[in-house]
């Protein structure tokens, strides 16, 4: 354990995000309310009202589209900028997400996973954030409130190193509104870890005027895209370094992009994103007691995608049960596609099956994971899946 | 030739240039001229935000910038939000914004990006009171995408999606009064201006610079390409727009209206004067012209009344 005394607070995932914003000394927050994200921006507003933050400009915009646009303006003008949203709000931002990454702006956003309407639902579902897969944003999925806090701090450092925006994703209500102990880091130590931002370009520098985001002709546009991909590749390295540094400084290691739990001797593993994996880890412990040799592979970073680490994992297991709290219509669970894609050109290709779980906030319990384990065990023994995509909870 | 002192005093347009030759506007483009005046008024320490519109092109492709000021290109509907974000960042970073010695944060958007898709962001920008200047250059259609109607297109105009034909289609709605919408926000300063009256425009820009909070200027900027008008008639057309009271110049400041031009004493010139050089109006029949004329006079009476009561 690192040699410092953490500040222990019992907070919701949303408050954990707000505290991280405060500790990161964010300079501009532009945001628009949407359940279940709202309490993040309310808490930040409270910090301002109580004089707990210095120099934080709060821009209560008139829409999420403008929240992202204002964050883009702020970040382009050199400030450390933050926003937060959910589902419909994130979808409304979509156009501007591309703008943020294209203009190479290290904005950090918390997305509280919420199901897309209709039907209206305020509950957990990962399709909103995963649908932003191709926007050039990095995506970190938090398992618990601690990871929300840590994730925001790391996201700023990583984003500002590679000049790409980053999304920290937490699940609706399961994290956003559930209170848990979070070890926060004293401000001086955060400051050492996360120094003030040094912008890639600075609109306040008038020595030699320049423009950002101008028309890119076919002669140049292509190279801009390539550079964006190069930044993502660099991000993989930076993520591991910053995650490792975070571990050394604060005792919680994030140096791998997938969090492996009891996978060393596992016959098959569960793979998934976010808070779901907390339940899975618990189930793994129970299943191990019952004689199942199972493990959990929590994908921390969905973009950049941990291709190499998944290939490594695949070498040692016979099966991967992907748990997707999301869906790409006309295809399958999104993580399933991605994980399979990562393995296609690799020698090790374990059996894979996709379990669609928890859409729109349907509870996913330890018992559900046990049932999935039973099914997956049979699949592995048989050597082929019964069905490739299993709508696990379906009322039949 | 040496300019006599007496004349020099009357020259209110700053001599220095901050808009380079080599821009890619069409000949006679009012927007290009307008941008040049903006930079003359505000100088180099200006951050300009331009959304998707003709000015995106005018400013030049990567890696060029025809502005001698920093330029951030943004998405079509976001001007109000982006300049708000820039202003907030500058303040958080401890810069002085607006005023005579502050950094000028300027949004430069077309009528489509202002009257239509960007109206919401404009409204938010004004309501939140950002220290920035939003300039809508009004060429009365979407020119960048090939002359389609916008909310600011006048009655009777031909555009590519309101064409004139055997069944006589044309634009059937009157010009949206964006300035009235802006004023309804009780903005500290709003004004109309025209490229035909650069002294007046620059005076207004300077005023907008001094007055704290958001300012809005709607600049009449002829577009020979879209208006099907001779490239050397842009200024004359813009002047006739004022003289016919089609586009009167006025200011709104702290609840007060002041008409700058045309004269409230004289009768406006007939609307035909404004229409005559523009191919976009050639499909109008007598009845159409009368409808437009009546609208212009009614709006003009309203404005005069406002200036009288709230002058
Ligand atoms: C969301 C979105 N929809 C449509 C467009 C296409 N588009 C680009 S410029 C433009 C018209 C701009 O018109 P205006 O604001 O009047 O400026 P002008 O081109 O006349 O100078 C349109 C429709 C876009 N860039 N973004
Ligand atoms: S189309 Fe019109 S507004 Fe656009 S550059 Fe040409 S003249 Fe200017």
XYZ file of C-alpha atoms and ligand atoms in Angstrom:
741
model
C 0.000 0.000 0.000
C 1.278 3.412 -0.869
C 2.408 5.606 1.975
C -0.347 8.158 2.304
C -3.495 8.524 4.280
C -6.541 8.428 2.024
C -9.606 10.507 2.769
C -12.393 8.028 3.290
C -15.850 9.114 2.228
C -19.073 7.239 1.781
C -20.371 8.579 -1.508
C -22.493 7.664 -4.498
C -20.799 6.979 -7.816
C -21.988 10.362 -8.988
C -20.486 12.136 -5.996
C -17.285 10.188 -6.515
C -17.199 11.657 -10.031
C -17.868 15.158 -8.710
C -15.071 14.875 -6.140
C -12.691 13.706 -8.821
C -13.639 16.748 -10.907
C -12.883 18.950 -7.930
C -9.576 17.241 -7.208
C -8.589 17.394 -10.878
C -8.963 21.199 -10.662
C -11.259 21.273 -13.650
C -11.664 24.806 -15.016
C -14.855 24.604 -17.057
C -17.902 22.414 -16.525
C -20.670 22.780 -19.093
C -23.528 20.390 -18.507
C -27.203 19.677 -18.898
C -29.309 17.606 -16.518
C -30.554 14.103 -17.241
C -31.413 11.291 -14.854
C -29.332 9.567 -13.472
C -26.399 11.880 -14.205
C -27.901 14.948 -12.534
C -26.370 14.638 -9.101
C -22.867 14.889 -10.590
C -23.444 18.401 -11.837
C -25.495 19.350 -8.794
C -22.625 18.363 -6.518
C -20.183 20.354 -8.616
C -22.508 23.357 -8.402
C -22.547 22.909 -4.616
C -18.757 22.974 -4.509
C -18.874 26.320 -6.294
C -21.613 27.672 -4.056
C -19.605 26.702 -0.969
C -16.379 28.130 -2.301
C -14.750 24.698 -2.286
C -13.304 25.101 -5.758
C -11.333 27.944 -7.256
C -11.569 29.201 -10.780
C -14.220 26.806 -11.929
C -16.512 28.260 -14.572
C -19.860 26.530 -14.597
C -21.840 26.877 -17.825
C -25.434 25.700 -17.457
C -26.112 25.148 -21.138
C -29.447 24.650 -22.869
C -28.805 21.155 -24.250
C -26.304 18.317 -24.316
C -25.321 19.258 -27.822
C -24.310 22.624 -26.461
C -22.748 21.021 -23.369
C -20.309 19.225 -25.608
C -19.911 22.254 -27.891
C -19.130 24.522 -24.943
C -16.717 21.942 -23.543
C -15.071 21.896 -26.937
C -14.781 25.693 -26.970
C -13.388 25.653 -23.441
C -10.904 22.905 -24.133
C -9.802 24.554 -27.370
C -9.172 27.713 -25.376
C -6.840 25.778 -23.101
C -9.007 24.935 -20.100
C -9.408 21.567 -18.422
C -13.013 20.778 -19.290
C -15.507 18.267 -17.968
C -19.092 17.289 -18.656
C -21.408 14.425 -17.813
C -24.505 12.902 -19.345
C -26.552 9.757 -19.984
C -28.323 7.974 -22.831
C -30.463 10.463 -24.809
C -28.067 13.218 -23.817
C -25.090 11.283 -25.073
C -26.907 10.501 -28.293
C -27.637 14.197 -28.791
C -23.934 14.914 -28.320
C -22.885 12.382 -30.927
C -21.963 14.867 -33.645
C -19.825 16.841 -31.238
C -18.041 13.791 -29.884
C -16.430 13.494 -33.281
C -15.554 17.183 -33.129
C -13.795 16.806 -29.787
C -11.595 13.946 -30.936
C -10.988 15.425 -34.387
C -9.849 18.697 -32.842
C -7.740 16.586 -30.424
C -9.280 17.989 -27.267
C -8.736 16.094 -23.994
C -12.207 16.617 -22.568
C -13.280 14.149 -19.913
C -16.905 13.125 -19.632
C -18.732 10.799 -17.308
C -21.490 8.868 -18.998
C -23.912 7.237 -16.649
C -25.066 4.216 -18.649
C -28.803 4.407 -19.141
C -31.058 2.557 -21.550
C -32.126 4.327 -24.735
C -35.816 5.058 -25.304
C -38.397 4.010 -26.313
C -39.632 2.560 -24.153
C -38.490 5.111 -21.643
C -36.102 3.682 -19.137
C -33.777 5.375 -16.713
C -32.044 2.129 -15.749
C -28.736 0.568 -16.600
C -27.789 -0.469 -20.127
C -24.490 0.000 -21.922
C -25.760 0.530 -25.447
C -25.648 4.340 -25.133
C -21.902 4.527 -24.580
C -20.982 1.582 -26.779
C -22.861 3.199 -29.659
C -20.227 5.967 -29.438
C -17.533 3.411 -30.181
C -16.317 5.044 -33.386
C -16.201 8.655 -32.231
C -12.515 8.622 -31.321
C -13.185 8.772 -27.575
C -11.400 6.555 -25.127
C -13.791 4.638 -22.893
C -13.165 3.438 -19.356
C -15.792 1.289 -17.612
C -15.889 1.569 -13.831
C -16.802 -1.424 -11.709
C -17.513 0.530 -8.528
C -17.529 4.010 -7.055
C -13.826 3.854 -6.309
C -13.136 3.211 -9.965
C -15.324 6.142 -10.959
C -13.179 8.425 -8.822
C -9.879 6.903 -9.908
C -11.056 6.680 -13.509
C -11.794 10.399 -13.814
C -8.388 11.360 -12.411
C -6.551 8.939 -14.679
C -8.679 9.876 -17.670
C -7.551 13.492 -17.475
C -3.913 12.508 -17.317
C -4.177 10.038 -20.177
C -6.358 12.325 -22.304
C -3.988 15.258 -21.860
C -0.986 13.110 -22.719
C -2.363 11.803 -26.008
C -4.737 14.666 -26.840
C -7.852 12.582 -27.144
C -11.104 12.885 -25.179
C -12.052 10.223 -22.660
C -15.317 8.887 -21.327
C -15.594 7.364 -17.875
C -18.631 5.132 -17.773
C -20.595 4.104 -14.705
C -23.870 2.238 -14.491
C -27.201 3.887 -13.757
C -28.270 3.639 -10.114
C -26.173 0.548 -9.452
C -23.263 2.949 -9.117
C -24.599 6.433 -9.744
C -26.933 6.402 -6.758
C -25.509 3.699 -4.527
C -23.306 4.776 -1.651
C -20.041 3.063 -0.980
C -16.706 3.785 0.667
C -14.340 5.635 -1.623
C -10.737 6.354 -0.728
C -10.010 9.817 -1.998
C -6.589 11.237 -2.522
C -5.348 14.349 -0.698
C -5.324 17.360 -3.010
C -1.532 17.844 -2.900
C -0.991 14.294 -4.078
C -3.538 14.642 -6.872
C -1.745 17.823 -7.916
C 1.544 15.943 -8.114
C -0.073 13.205 -10.169
C -2.062 15.562 -12.386
C -0.241 18.837 -13.082
C -2.009 21.730 -14.861
C -2.871 21.047 -18.475
C -0.472 22.026 -21.212
C -2.654 22.418 -24.287
C -1.595 21.087 -27.670
C -2.510 24.463 -29.120
C -3.600 27.611 -27.431
C -6.138 29.992 -28.929
C -4.797 32.725 -26.652
C -1.463 32.686 -28.421
C -1.654 35.416 -31.046
C 2.000 35.444 -32.058
C 1.312 33.552 -35.211
C -2.402 33.184 -35.853
C -3.654 29.743 -36.782
C -6.890 27.915 -37.402
C -8.202 24.635 -36.015
C -10.640 22.339 -37.751
C -10.465 23.901 -41.199
C -11.481 22.089 -44.359
C -9.324 19.023 -44.930
C -9.066 18.216 -48.594
C -8.685 14.638 -49.858
C -4.970 15.405 -49.968
C -4.809 15.693 -46.173
C -7.920 14.342 -44.440
C -6.701 10.753 -44.571
C -3.534 11.593 -42.627
C -5.574 13.318 -39.935
C -7.446 10.056 -39.385
C -4.211 8.106 -39.295
C -2.837 10.418 -36.636
C -5.955 9.886 -34.579
C -5.395 6.128 -34.738
C -1.748 6.638 -33.802
C -2.903 8.604 -30.769
C -5.144 5.689 -29.790
C -2.207 3.330 -30.093
C -0.105 5.632 -27.975
C -2.983 5.760 -25.528
C -2.671 2.021 -24.896
C 0.867 2.513 -23.724
C -0.003 5.625 -21.741
C -2.971 3.891 -20.119
C -0.718 1.133 -18.849
C 1.905 3.591 -17.645
C -0.525 5.953 -15.961
C -2.429 2.996 -14.497
C 0.835 1.654 -13.107
C 1.856 5.035 -11.759
C -1.538 5.336 -10.121
C -0.901 1.997 -8.429
C 2.512 3.033 -7.197
C 1.335 6.367 -5.888
C -2.038 5.441 -4.504
C -2.068 1.669 -4.100
C -4.676 0.777 -6.716
C -3.104 -0.647 -9.819
C -4.635 -0.091 -13.236
C -1.674 -1.068 -15.359
C -3.604 -3.639 -17.350
C -6.486 -2.800 -19.628
C -8.327 -5.928 -18.595
C -8.742 -6.750 -14.955
C -8.222 -10.512 -14.609
C -9.742 -12.254 -11.597
C -8.822 -15.865 -10.790
C -8.206 -16.675 -14.435
C -4.809 -18.443 -14.088
C -6.189 -21.980 -14.012
C -9.692 -21.266 -15.247
C -11.435 -23.533 -17.747
C -13.580 -20.659 -18.874
C -14.015 -17.027 -17.950
C -16.756 -14.460 -17.877
C -15.985 -11.324 -19.796
C -17.851 -8.067 -19.384
C -17.823 -4.367 -18.636
C -18.478 -2.232 -15.611
C -20.452 -2.844 -12.443
C -21.766 -6.148 -13.736
C -18.315 -7.552 -13.157
C -18.518 -6.881 -9.424
C -21.345 -9.402 -9.227
C -19.419 -11.765 -11.459
C -16.350 -11.696 -9.210
C -18.522 -12.602 -6.259
C -20.092 -15.414 -8.254
C -16.667 -16.646 -9.280
C -15.702 -17.064 -5.612
C -18.854 -19.057 -4.934
C -18.530 -21.139 -8.076
C -14.935 -21.948 -7.228
C -16.129 -23.302 -3.881
C -18.569 -25.447 -5.810
C -15.773 -26.835 -7.944
C -16.100 -24.730 -11.078
C -12.776 -23.549 -12.396
C -13.910 -20.119 -13.543
C -12.537 -16.612 -13.605
C -13.527 -13.098 -14.604
C -12.033 -10.801 -17.224
C -13.302 -7.296 -16.752
C -12.594 -5.140 -19.760
C -11.597 -1.806 -18.235
C -10.853 0.086 -21.430
C -13.144 -0.529 -24.364
C -11.392 2.094 -26.493
C -8.605 1.659 -27.179
C -9.593 -2.017 -27.232
C -7.254 -4.383 -25.360
C -6.711 -6.709 -28.296
C -3.351 -8.014 -27.119
C -4.509 -8.743 -23.608
C -7.525 -10.629 -24.881
C -5.262 -12.681 -27.136
C -3.080 -13.495 -24.143
C -6.079 -14.512 -22.081
C -7.412 -16.675 -24.902
C -4.274 -18.804 -24.823
C -5.129 -20.115 -21.380
C -8.871 -20.748 -21.423
C -11.233 -23.086 -23.215
C -14.194 -20.788 -23.212
C -15.233 -17.179 -22.855
C -18.744 -16.346 -21.758
C -19.281 -12.745 -22.805
C -21.864 -10.893 -20.745
C -23.330 -8.071 -22.784
C -25.561 -5.517 -21.135
C -26.007 -3.949 -24.563
C -27.006 -4.923 -28.052
C -26.195 -4.097 -31.639
C -29.389 -4.840 -33.526
C -29.014 -7.054 -36.520
C -25.888 -8.556 -34.996
C -25.190 -9.454 -31.361
C -23.830 -8.055 -28.114
C -21.220 -5.424 -28.845
C -18.436 -6.705 -26.614
C -18.947 -10.185 -28.086
C -18.291 -8.903 -31.609
C -15.252 -6.998 -30.471
C -13.724 -9.829 -28.476
C -14.288 -12.333 -31.271
C -12.829 -9.865 -33.745
C -9.707 -9.524 -31.632
C -9.180 -13.276 -31.776
C -9.918 -14.059 -35.403
C -6.316 -13.830 -36.543
C -4.870 -15.335 -33.416
C -4.000 -18.992 -32.963
C -5.853 -19.375 -29.708
C -9.573 -19.192 -30.298
C -11.546 -20.523 -27.340
C -15.250 -21.266 -27.576
C -17.267 -18.111 -27.174
C -20.856 -17.540 -26.308
C -22.755 -14.293 -25.860
C -25.158 -13.865 -22.957
C -27.374 -10.819 -23.227
C -28.133 -9.737 -19.682
C -29.613 -6.933 -17.694
C -30.886 -4.725 -20.531
C -32.769 -1.694 -19.257
C -31.850 -2.368 -15.647
C -33.018 -5.993 -15.317
C -31.255 -7.272 -12.225
C -28.296 -9.578 -12.799
C -27.696 -11.655 -9.678
C -25.031 -14.062 -8.507
C -27.573 -16.798 -9.151
C -27.906 -15.703 -12.765
C -24.148 -16.005 -13.150
C -24.310 -19.495 -11.654
C -26.915 -20.535 -14.228
C -24.815 -19.052 -16.984
C -21.817 -20.982 -15.632
C -23.772 -24.239 -15.761
C -24.748 -23.552 -19.338
C -21.273 -22.461 -20.351
C -19.734 -25.559 -18.748
C -21.924 -27.733 -20.948
C -21.020 -25.657 -23.964
C -17.323 -26.110 -23.305
C -17.740 -29.837 -22.706
C -19.760 -30.273 -25.877
C -17.251 -28.219 -27.840
C -19.837 -25.994 -29.479
C -22.406 -23.466 -28.288
C -26.119 -24.343 -28.222
C -26.881 -20.875 -29.495
C -24.341 -18.195 -30.207
C -26.391 -15.403 -28.660
C -28.443 -16.199 -25.607
C -31.135 -13.740 -24.535
C -30.729 -14.966 -21.029
C -33.641 -13.328 -19.168
C -36.250 -13.689 -21.860
C -39.732 -14.498 -20.487
C -40.746 -17.593 -22.349
C -1.279 61.507 -52.306
C -1.145 63.163 -48.913
C -4.528 62.979 -47.188
C -5.495 66.351 -45.679
C -5.957 66.375 -41.893
C -9.564 67.500 -42.207
C -10.406 64.393 -44.193
C -8.251 62.095 -42.060
C -10.396 62.917 -39.058
C -13.447 61.660 -40.884
C -11.848 58.354 -41.749
C -13.091 56.151 -38.964
C -12.257 52.815 -40.545
C -8.951 51.520 -39.151
C -6.272 51.280 -41.818
C -4.685 48.065 -40.603
C -5.657 44.804 -42.272
C -6.182 41.546 -40.424
C -7.844 39.668 -43.247
C -5.479 38.437 -45.895
C -5.752 38.534 -49.623
C -5.975 35.050 -51.070
C -9.226 34.126 -49.367
C -11.593 32.066 -51.457
C -14.831 34.057 -51.454
C -16.661 34.805 -54.705
C -16.233 38.227 -56.210
C -18.395 40.839 -54.562
C -19.042 38.679 -51.479
C -20.544 40.710 -48.656
C -19.523 38.143 -46.056
C -15.831 38.415 -46.886
C -16.046 42.177 -46.668
C -17.859 41.958 -43.359
C -15.250 39.680 -41.837
C -12.577 42.094 -42.948
C -14.331 44.925 -41.085
C -14.725 42.810 -37.955
C -11.001 42.229 -37.816
C -10.271 45.867 -38.553
C -12.386 46.766 -35.546
C -11.020 44.133 -33.170
C -7.484 43.520 -34.336
C -5.383 40.459 -33.893
C -6.197 39.545 -30.292
C -9.437 38.003 -31.373
C -10.615 34.425 -31.301
C -13.100 33.873 -34.099
C -15.428 30.881 -34.189
C -16.911 29.937 -37.534
C -19.493 27.181 -37.974
C -20.265 25.376 -41.221
C -21.091 28.102 -43.770
C -19.502 29.935 -46.679
C -16.989 31.488 -44.298
C -15.579 28.054 -43.527
C -14.424 28.036 -47.113
C -13.566 31.718 -47.288
C -11.139 31.259 -44.378
C -9.234 28.685 -46.362
C -8.540 24.941 -46.134
C -5.967 23.390 -43.815
C -3.248 24.535 -43.260
C -4.274 28.042 -44.308
C -5.989 30.784 -42.370
C -6.893 33.978 -44.145
C -7.611 35.630 -40.820
C -4.849 37.382 -38.951
C -6.447 36.130 -35.727
C -6.982 32.697 -34.206
C -9.834 30.762 -35.716
C -11.766 27.796 -34.370
C -13.960 26.013 -36.887
C -17.004 24.341 -35.383
C -20.150 22.429 -36.229
C -23.091 24.187 -37.871
C -25.397 24.705 -34.888
C -22.869 25.381 -32.137
C -21.581 28.944 -32.504
C -23.362 30.272 -29.424
C -22.237 27.357 -27.266
C -18.652 27.320 -28.480
C -18.055 31.027 -27.941
C -19.600 30.627 -24.494
C -17.151 27.818 -23.768
C -14.201 29.815 -25.044
C -15.180 32.784 -22.918
C -15.558 30.593 -19.829
C -12.128 29.060 -20.427
C -10.464 32.436 -20.846
C -12.002 33.619 -17.600
C -10.980 30.456 -15.759
C -7.465 30.984 -17.067
C -7.410 34.561 -15.830
C -7.570 36.452 -19.112
C -9.441 39.678 -19.536
C -12.248 39.183 -22.021
C -14.005 41.892 -24.053
C -13.559 45.586 -23.324
C -10.873 47.672 -24.988
C -7.910 45.672 -23.720
C -9.484 42.234 -23.431
C -9.398 39.307 -25.815
C -12.335 39.508 -28.194
C -14.364 36.328 -28.505
C -16.350 36.481 -31.719
C -18.858 34.139 -33.304
C -19.234 34.624 -37.047
C -22.155 32.635 -38.409
C -24.456 32.696 -41.405
C -28.183 33.258 -41.293
C -28.878 29.531 -41.531
C -26.534 28.747 -38.664
C -28.196 31.490 -36.646
C -31.856 31.799 -37.576
C -32.457 28.074 -37.950
C -30.271 25.277 -36.636
C -28.199 27.449 -34.290
C -31.051 29.447 -32.772
C -31.129 27.372 -29.612
C -27.416 27.796 -28.932
C -27.701 31.525 -29.713
C -30.536 31.827 -27.229
C -28.557 30.003 -24.550
C -25.538 32.161 -25.229
C -27.472 35.400 -24.764
C -29.419 34.222 -21.762
C -26.301 33.150 -19.893
C -24.669 36.524 -20.471
C -21.325 35.506 -21.927
C -18.877 38.309 -22.737
C -18.672 37.692 -26.435
C -19.942 39.109 -29.711
C -22.136 37.069 -32.021
C -22.308 38.331 -35.585
C -24.817 36.865 -37.978
C -23.926 37.694 -41.539
C -27.184 37.616 -43.351
C -27.016 36.532 -46.973
C -30.586 35.315 -46.704
C -30.051 31.675 -47.673
C -27.871 28.611 -47.211
C -25.180 29.494 -49.707
C -22.579 26.930 -48.767
C -24.859 24.048 -49.694
C -26.020 25.720 -52.898
C -28.597 28.443 -52.259
C -31.393 26.804 -50.271
C -33.894 28.843 -48.300
C -33.267 29.669 -44.663
C -35.594 31.219 -42.127
C -34.031 34.523 -43.116
C -34.928 34.245 -46.822
C -37.443 36.930 -47.834
C -40.865 36.480 -49.365
C -40.784 36.011 -53.119
C -37.176 34.915 -53.357
C -36.057 32.161 -55.660
C -33.757 29.623 -54.044
C -32.858 26.129 -55.186
C -35.468 24.602 -52.907
C -38.034 27.338 -53.449
C -37.703 27.648 -57.220
C -39.917 29.661 -59.550
C -41.700 27.661 -62.219
C -44.883 27.243 -64.204
C -46.867 26.814 -61.012
C -44.977 29.737 -59.461
C -43.647 28.278 -56.233
C -41.044 30.678 -54.651
C -40.507 31.417 -50.952
C -43.879 31.934 -49.336
C -42.874 33.043 -45.848
C -41.577 36.382 -44.722
C -38.087 36.834 -43.378
C -37.706 35.628 -39.818
C -36.857 38.585 -37.585
C -33.919 37.102 -35.745
C -33.024 40.464 -34.246
C -36.459 40.642 -32.615
C -35.924 37.201 -31.112
C -32.572 38.346 -29.822
C -34.022 41.518 -28.342
C -36.739 39.504 -26.627
C -33.900 38.117 -24.486
C -33.231 41.659 -23.185
C -29.688 41.424 -24.481
C -27.495 44.383 -23.437
C -26.688 45.309 -27.024
C -28.077 44.295 -30.403
C -27.870 46.024 -33.762
C -28.374 45.613 -37.450
C -25.612 46.682 -39.798
C -24.776 46.606 -43.470
C -21.628 46.221 -45.515
C -22.766 49.318 -47.400
C -22.275 51.390 -44.252
C -18.895 50.319 -42.892
C -18.433 53.325 -40.578
C -21.722 52.508 -38.918
C -20.800 48.813 -38.729
C -17.426 49.489 -37.170
C -18.919 51.934 -34.695
C -21.349 49.198 -33.662
C -18.600 46.624 -33.383
C -16.667 48.985 -31.117
C -19.737 49.571 -29.023
C -20.306 45.839 -28.737
C -16.725 45.554 -27.560
C -17.240 48.051 -24.745
C -20.588 46.887 -23.438
C -20.214 43.985 -20.981
C -22.165 40.821 -21.667
C -23.333 39.351 -24.925
C -23.790 41.466 -28.057
C -25.440 40.563 -31.314
C -25.069 42.187 -34.706
C -27.055 41.144 -37.759
C -25.038 42.191 -40.788
C -26.660 42.488 -44.176
C -24.194 40.815 -46.552
C -25.132 40.458 -50.219
C -24.197 37.293 -52.040
C -23.925 37.823 -55.806
C -23.791 34.087 -56.409
C -26.957 33.302 -54.500
C -28.810 36.478 -55.299
C -28.032 36.242 -58.984
C -26.770 39.820 -58.929
C -23.828 41.522 -60.660
C -20.672 41.258 -58.575
C -20.140 45.013 -58.692
C -23.601 45.790 -57.331
C -23.280 44.283 -53.852
C -22.762 47.577 -52.080
C -25.474 49.315 -54.054
C -27.921 46.530 -53.304
C -27.024 46.663 -49.621
C -27.535 50.418 -49.632
C -30.892 50.086 -51.361
C -31.939 47.501 -48.768
C -31.526 50.234 -46.182
C -32.995 53.061 -48.255
C -36.120 51.053 -49.034
C -36.383 50.186 -45.307
C -36.196 46.526 -46.298
C -33.266 46.211 -43.905
C -33.260 49.289 -41.670
C -30.238 49.937 -39.505
C -30.914 50.308 -35.826
C -29.542 49.638 -32.375
C -31.081 48.247 -29.250
C -29.257 49.182 -26.090
C -30.509 48.727 -22.552
C -34.124 48.702 -23.624
C -33.756 51.650 -25.978
C -34.194 51.577 -29.747
C -32.368 53.957 -32.026
C -32.816 54.016 -35.800
C -29.584 54.854 -37.604
C -30.811 54.714 -41.189
C -32.858 55.338 -43.288
C -34.314 58.638 -42.252
C -37.541 58.379 -40.308
C -38.631 61.689 -41.855
C -38.463 60.625 -45.464
C -40.576 57.993 -47.213
C -38.555 54.842 -47.933
C -37.792 54.226 -51.584
C -40.132 51.722 -53.286
C -39.127 48.080 -52.779
C -38.622 47.606 -56.540
C -35.420 49.619 -56.129
C -34.024 46.899 -53.903
C -35.272 44.080 -56.118
C -34.091 45.400 -59.444
C -30.538 44.018 -59.715
C -31.301 40.628 -58.224
C -32.130 37.628 -60.364
C -33.534 35.810 -57.328
C -36.578 38.115 -57.433
C -37.236 37.905 -61.144
C -40.065 35.379 -60.777
C -42.105 37.725 -58.608
C -45.300 39.109 -60.127
C -46.951 42.429 -59.254
C -48.960 40.812 -56.510
C -45.842 39.325 -54.917
C -44.073 42.645 -54.982
C -47.051 44.279 -53.329
C -47.082 41.644 -50.581
C -43.409 42.248 -49.886
C -43.835 46.015 -50.036
C -46.657 45.919 -47.500
C -44.635 43.724 -45.165
C -41.638 46.046 -45.385
C -43.712 49.132 -44.634
C -45.517 47.470 -41.767
C -42.250 46.326 -40.184
C -40.813 49.793 -40.752
C -43.779 51.426 -39.014
C -43.367 49.055 -36.100
C -39.698 49.879 -35.773
C -40.368 53.615 -35.959
C -42.971 53.229 -33.229
C -40.537 51.285 -31.068
C -37.908 53.985 -31.555
C -40.467 56.646 -30.735
C -41.736 54.976 -27.586
C -38.491 53.398 -26.392
C -36.031 55.842 -27.931
C -25.779 19.375 -38.782
C -25.497 19.866 -40.153
N -26.478 19.871 -41.076
C -26.213 20.319 -42.307
C -24.976 20.766 -42.644
C -24.718 21.214 -44.055
N -24.480 22.636 -44.166
C -23.244 23.160 -44.176
S -23.185 24.796 -44.397
C -24.872 24.853 -44.547
C -25.559 26.134 -44.883
C -24.972 27.327 -44.223
O -25.828 28.388 -44.434
P -25.685 29.751 -43.688
O -25.528 29.528 -42.243
O -26.799 30.619 -44.102
O -24.289 30.321 -44.209
P -23.862 30.605 -45.723
O -23.421 29.317 -46.291
O -25.022 31.180 -46.419
O -22.720 31.538 -45.630
C -25.443 23.591 -44.385
C -26.875 23.303 -44.479
C -23.971 20.740 -41.657
N -22.720 21.149 -41.881
N -24.267 20.306 -40.422
S -21.682 32.055 -52.293
Fe -22.179 34.102 -51.624
S -21.685 34.205 -49.450
Fe -20.686 32.407 -50.324
S -18.640 33.115 -50.813
Fe -19.884 33.318 -52.659
S -20.671 35.404 -52.563
Fe -19.904 34.911 -50.523
